[in-house]
């Protein structure tokens, strides 16, 4: 089974590219952000617990997302593998994923890391905020906090996977189509 991570700051295009990659390579797209937003919409206890954190652009507790991912890995048998979008986001989550996969005889194939300029991230997120109603896209302070949380808590993961020899940087600037082509080249050579 393939296990690709798509990595990058908020607005770098992880979700957009994941949809296309999942379709082309028959992968199950696992977005922890989408799963958490579904919990909020459903009004579940979990959704109520995480809503405030997400609206401020803070991370939800590691244990919450680790459990969600473990459940999904065990429920899917029909695909060629998984594409993890927005997970892992801390070293603790990365270690948990490696252990989870190891116990099932799998490992991470590669980390596809999208590189996008700060101003372009803000432009994309503010653009979506104007139409989507996503609360964490509405306020420039929350957007800047999400980027800051990424820099302090998530970006260090790049080194973790660089040391494993599976870090693959990809230029995330340009059109959706051009970036998709670059990502496909990396996936196909893994
Ligand atoms: P999450 O949903 O993962 O959001 P995020 O990381 O902030 O990422 P985004 O979805 O905003 O950006 P993206 O990189 O997917 O870009 P997208 O393709 O959407 O997480 C939300 C929250 O949930 C977190 O803040 C946290 O609270 C919680 N959470 C989630 N996972 C967690 C975890 N593992 N641990 C703890 N907490 C967790 O594109 C953005 C916009 O840009 C779109 O409008 C798109 O159309 C546009 N766009 C994309 N590509 C291009 C392009 N090439 N050119 C122009 N526009 C483009």
CSV table of C-alpha atoms and ligand atoms in Angstrom, one decimal:
chain,number,residue,atom,x,y,z
A,1,UNK,CA,0.0,0.0,0.0
A,2,UNK,CA,1.2,3.5,-0.8
A,3,UNK,CA,1.2,6.1,1.9
A,4,UNK,CA,1.9,9.7,0.7
A,5,UNK,CA,1.9,12.8,2.9
A,6,UNK,CA,1.0,16.1,1.3
A,7,UNK,CA,2.6,18.8,3.3
A,8,UNK,CA,2.8,22.6,3.3
A,9,UNK,CA,1.5,25.8,5.0
A,10,UNK,CA,-2.2,26.8,5.1
A,11,UNK,CA,-3.2,27.8,1.5
A,12,UNK,CA,-0.4,25.9,-0.2
A,13,UNK,CA,-2.9,23.8,-2.1
A,14,UNK,CA,-2.8,20.6,-0.2
A,15,UNK,CA,-6.6,20.0,-0.4
A,16,UNK,CA,-6.8,21.1,-4.1
A,17,UNK,CA,-4.0,18.9,-5.3
A,18,UNK,CA,-5.1,16.0,-3.1
A,19,UNK,CA,-8.4,15.6,-4.9
A,20,UNK,CA,-6.6,15.2,-8.2
A,21,UNK,CA,-3.8,13.0,-6.9
A,22,UNK,CA,-6.3,10.7,-5.1
A,23,UNK,CA,-8.3,10.2,-8.3
A,24,UNK,CA,-5.3,9.6,-10.6
A,25,UNK,CA,-3.5,7.2,-8.3
A,26,UNK,CA,-6.5,5.5,-6.7
A,27,UNK,CA,-5.7,6.8,-3.2
A,28,UNK,CA,-8.0,7.4,-0.3
A,29,UNK,CA,-7.7,11.1,0.5
A,30,UNK,CA,-7.6,11.6,4.3
A,31,UNK,CA,-7.9,15.2,5.3
A,32,UNK,CA,-8.0,15.8,9.1
A,33,UNK,CA,-9.3,19.3,8.5
A,34,UNK,CA,-12.2,18.0,6.5
A,35,UNK,CA,-12.9,15.3,9.1
A,36,UNK,CA,-12.9,17.9,11.9
A,37,UNK,CA,-15.1,20.3,10.0
A,38,UNK,CA,-17.6,17.4,9.4
A,39,UNK,CA,-17.6,16.8,13.2
A,40,UNK,CA,-18.5,20.5,13.8
A,41,UNK,CA,-21.3,20.5,11.2
A,42,UNK,CA,-22.7,17.3,12.7
A,43,UNK,CA,-22.9,18.9,16.2
A,44,UNK,CA,-21.0,16.0,17.8
A,45,UNK,CA,-19.3,16.3,21.2
A,46,UNK,CA,-16.0,16.1,19.4
A,47,UNK,CA,-17.0,18.9,17.1
A,48,UNK,CA,-18.0,21.1,20.1
A,49,UNK,CA,-14.6,20.4,21.7
A,50,UNK,CA,-12.5,21.4,18.6
A,51,UNK,CA,-14.6,24.3,17.2
A,52,UNK,CA,-13.0,27.1,19.2
A,53,UNK,CA,-9.5,25.9,18.6
A,54,UNK,CA,-10.0,25.7,14.8
A,55,UNK,CA,-11.7,29.1,14.7
A,56,UNK,CA,-8.5,30.6,16.3
A,57,UNK,CA,-6.2,28.7,14.0
A,58,UNK,CA,-4.8,26.6,16.8
A,59,UNK,CA,-4.1,22.9,16.5
A,60,UNK,CA,-6.5,20.4,18.0
A,61,UNK,CA,-5.0,17.8,20.5
A,62,UNK,CA,-2.8,15.1,18.9
A,63,UNK,CA,-4.8,12.3,20.4
A,64,UNK,CA,-8.0,13.4,18.6
A,65,UNK,CA,-6.5,13.3,15.1
A,66,UNK,CA,-4.4,10.2,15.7
A,67,UNK,CA,-7.5,8.3,16.6
A,68,UNK,CA,-9.4,9.6,13.6
A,69,UNK,CA,-6.7,8.5,11.2
A,70,UNK,CA,-6.2,5.0,12.9
A,71,UNK,CA,-9.9,4.4,12.4
A,72,UNK,CA,-9.8,5.3,8.7
A,73,UNK,CA,-6.7,3.2,7.9
A,74,UNK,CA,-8.5,0.1,9.2
A,75,UNK,CA,-11.8,0.8,7.4
A,76,UNK,CA,-10.4,1.1,3.9
A,77,UNK,CA,-9.4,-2.0,1.8
A,78,UNK,CA,-10.3,-1.1,-1.8
A,79,UNK,CA,-7.7,1.6,-2.7
A,80,UNK,CA,-4.0,1.4,-3.7
A,81,UNK,CA,-3.1,3.4,-0.6
A,82,UNK,CA,-3.6,6.7,1.3
A,83,UNK,CA,-2.9,10.4,0.8
A,84,UNK,CA,-2.7,12.2,4.2
A,85,UNK,CA,-3.6,15.9,3.9
A,86,UNK,CA,-2.9,18.1,6.9
A,87,UNK,CA,-1.6,15.1,9.0
A,88,UNK,CA,0.8,14.7,10.6
A,89,UNK,CA,1.2,18.2,11.9
A,90,UNK,CA,3.4,17.7,14.9
A,91,UNK,CA,6.4,15.4,15.6
A,92,UNK,CA,4.1,13.4,18.0
A,93,UNK,CA,1.6,12.8,15.2
A,94,UNK,CA,4.4,11.8,12.8
A,95,UNK,CA,5.8,9.2,15.2
A,96,UNK,CA,2.2,7.9,15.9
A,97,UNK,CA,1.6,7.5,12.2
A,98,UNK,CA,4.9,5.7,11.6
A,99,UNK,CA,4.1,3.3,14.5
A,100,UNK,CA,0.5,2.8,13.3
A,101,UNK,CA,1.7,1.9,9.7
A,102,UNK,CA,4.6,-0.2,11.1
A,103,UNK,CA,2.2,-2.4,13.1
A,104,UNK,CA,0.2,-3.0,9.8
A,105,UNK,CA,3.3,-3.8,7.7
A,106,UNK,CA,3.3,-0.4,5.9
A,107,UNK,CA,5.5,2.7,5.8
A,108,UNK,CA,5.4,6.2,4.5
A,109,UNK,CA,6.3,6.3,0.8
A,110,UNK,CA,7.1,10.1,0.6
A,111,UNK,CA,6.3,13.5,1.9
A,112,UNK,CA,5.3,15.8,-0.9
A,113,UNK,CA,6.1,19.3,0.4
A,114,UNK,CA,4.5,22.3,-1.3
A,115,UNK,CA,6.6,25.5,-1.2
A,116,UNK,CA,4.6,28.7,-1.6
A,117,UNK,CA,5.5,32.4,-0.8
A,118,UNK,CA,3.9,33.9,2.3
A,119,UNK,CA,2.0,36.7,0.4
A,120,UNK,CA,0.6,34.1,-2.0
A,121,UNK,CA,-0.7,32.0,0.9
A,122,UNK,CA,-2.5,35.1,2.4
A,123,UNK,CA,-3.9,36.1,-1.0
A,124,UNK,CA,-5.3,32.6,-1.6
A,125,UNK,CA,-6.8,32.2,1.9
A,126,UNK,CA,-8.4,35.7,1.9
A,127,UNK,CA,-9.8,35.0,-1.5
A,128,UNK,CA,-11.4,31.8,-0.3
A,129,UNK,CA,-12.6,33.6,2.9
A,130,UNK,CA,-14.6,36.1,0.8
A,131,UNK,CA,-16.7,33.3,-0.7
A,132,UNK,CA,-16.5,30.1,1.4
A,133,UNK,CA,-17.7,31.1,4.9
A,134,UNK,CA,-14.9,29.1,6.4
A,135,UNK,CA,-14.4,30.9,9.8
A,136,UNK,CA,-10.6,30.5,9.9
A,137,UNK,CA,-10.3,32.2,6.5
A,138,UNK,CA,-12.3,35.4,7.5
A,139,UNK,CA,-9.8,37.3,9.6
A,140,UNK,CA,-6.2,38.2,8.6
A,141,UNK,CA,-5.1,37.7,12.2
A,142,UNK,CA,-6.3,34.1,12.3
A,143,UNK,CA,-4.7,33.5,8.9
A,144,UNK,CA,-1.4,34.8,10.1
A,145,UNK,CA,-1.7,32.7,13.3
A,146,UNK,CA,-2.3,29.6,11.2
A,147,UNK,CA,0.8,30.3,9.3
A,148,UNK,CA,2.8,31.0,12.5
A,149,UNK,CA,1.5,27.7,14.1
A,150,UNK,CA,2.6,25.9,10.9
A,151,UNK,CA,6.1,27.5,11.1
A,152,UNK,CA,6.6,26.7,14.8
A,153,UNK,CA,4.9,23.3,15.2
A,154,UNK,CA,4.6,21.7,11.8
A,155,UNK,CA,7.5,22.9,9.6
A,156,UNK,CA,10.1,21.0,11.9
A,157,UNK,CA,8.6,17.8,10.5
A,158,UNK,CA,10.3,18.5,7.2
A,159,UNK,CA,13.6,17.7,8.9
A,160,UNK,CA,12.2,14.6,10.5
A,161,UNK,CA,11.3,13.2,7.1
A,162,UNK,CA,14.4,14.6,5.4
A,163,UNK,CA,16.4,12.4,7.8
A,164,UNK,CA,14.3,9.4,6.7
A,165,UNK,CA,15.2,10.2,3.1
A,166,UNK,CA,11.6,10.6,2.0
A,167,UNK,CA,11.2,14.5,1.9
A,168,UNK,CA,10.3,15.7,-1.6
A,169,UNK,CA,10.0,19.5,-2.1
A,170,UNK,CA,7.7,20.7,-4.9
A,171,UNK,CA,7.3,24.2,-6.1
A,172,UNK,CA,3.7,25.2,-5.2
A,173,UNK,CA,3.6,28.5,-7.1
A,174,UNK,CA,1.9,28.7,-10.4
A,175,UNK,CA,-1.3,27.2,-11.9
A,176,UNK,CA,-3.1,24.2,-10.3
A,177,UNK,CA,-2.4,22.2,-13.5
A,178,UNK,CA,1.4,22.9,-13.5
A,179,UNK,CA,1.7,22.1,-9.8
A,180,UNK,CA,-0.2,18.9,-10.3
A,181,UNK,CA,2.2,17.8,-13.1
A,182,UNK,CA,5.1,18.4,-10.7
A,183,UNK,CA,3.5,16.3,-8.0
A,184,UNK,CA,2.7,13.5,-10.4
A,185,UNK,CA,6.3,13.3,-11.5
A,186,UNK,CA,7.4,12.9,-7.9
A,187,UNK,CA,4.7,10.3,-7.1
A,188,UNK,CA,5.5,8.3,-10.3
A,189,UNK,CA,9.2,8.1,-9.4
A,190,UNK,CA,8.6,6.8,-5.9
B,1,LIG,P1,-6.9,22.2,7.4
B,1,LIG,O1,-8.2,22.0,6.9
B,1,LIG,O2,-5.8,21.2,7.2
B,1,LIG,O3,-6.4,23.6,6.9
B,1,LIG,P2,-5.0,24.3,6.5
B,1,LIG,O4,-3.8,23.5,6.8
B,1,LIG,O5,-5.1,25.6,7.1
B,1,LIG,O6,-5.0,24.3,5.0
B,1,LIG,P3,-6.1,24.8,4.0
B,1,LIG,O7,-7.2,23.9,3.7
B,1,LIG,O8,-6.5,26.2,4.4
B,1,LIG,O9,-5.1,25.0,2.8
B,1,LIG,P4,-4.6,23.9,1.7
B,1,LIG,O10,-3.1,23.8,1.8
B,1,LIG,O11,-5.3,22.6,1.8
B,1,LIG,O12,-4.9,24.7,0.4
B,1,LIG,P5,-6.3,24.6,-0.5
B,1,LIG,O13,-6.1,23.5,-1.5
B,1,LIG,O14,-7.4,24.4,0.4
B,1,LIG,O15,-6.9,22.5,9.0
B,1,LIG,C1,-7.8,23.4,9.5
B,1,LIG,C2,-7.7,23.4,11.1
B,1,LIG,O16,-8.1,22.1,11.5
B,1,LIG,C3,-6.3,23.6,11.6
B,1,LIG,O17,-6.0,25.0,11.8
B,1,LIG,C4,-6.4,22.9,13.0
B,1,LIG,O18,-7.1,23.7,13.9
B,1,LIG,C5,-7.2,21.7,12.6
B,1,LIG,N1,-6.4,20.5,12.2
B,1,LIG,C6,-6.5,19.9,11.0
B,1,LIG,N2,-5.6,18.9,11.0
B,1,LIG,C7,-5.0,18.8,12.2
B,1,LIG,C8,-4.0,18.0,12.7
B,1,LIG,N3,-3.4,17.0,12.0
B,1,LIG,N4,-3.6,18.3,14.0
B,1,LIG,C9,-4.1,19.3,14.7
B,1,LIG,N5,-5.1,20.1,14.3
B,1,LIG,C10,-5.5,19.9,13.0
B,1,LIG,O19,-6.2,26.0,-1.2
B,1,LIG,C11,-6.5,27.2,-0.5
B,1,LIG,C12,-7.2,28.2,-1.5
B,1,LIG,O20,-6.2,28.5,-2.5
B,1,LIG,C13,-8.4,27.6,-2.2
B,1,LIG,O21,-9.3,28.6,-2.4
B,1,LIG,C14,-7.9,27.1,-3.5
B,1,LIG,O22,-8.8,27.2,-4.5
B,1,LIG,C15,-6.7,28.1,-3.8
B,1,LIG,N6,-5.6,27.6,-4.6
B,1,LIG,C16,-5.1,26.3,-4.5
B,1,LIG,N7,-4.1,26.2,-5.3
B,1,LIG,C17,-4.0,27.3,-6.0
B,1,LIG,C18,-3.1,27.8,-7.1
B,1,LIG,N8,-2.2,27.0,-7.6
B,1,LIG,N9,-3.3,29.1,-7.5
B,1,LIG,C19,-4.3,29.9,-7.0
B,1,LIG,N10,-5.1,29.5,-6.0
B,1,LIG,C20,-5.0,28.2,-5.5
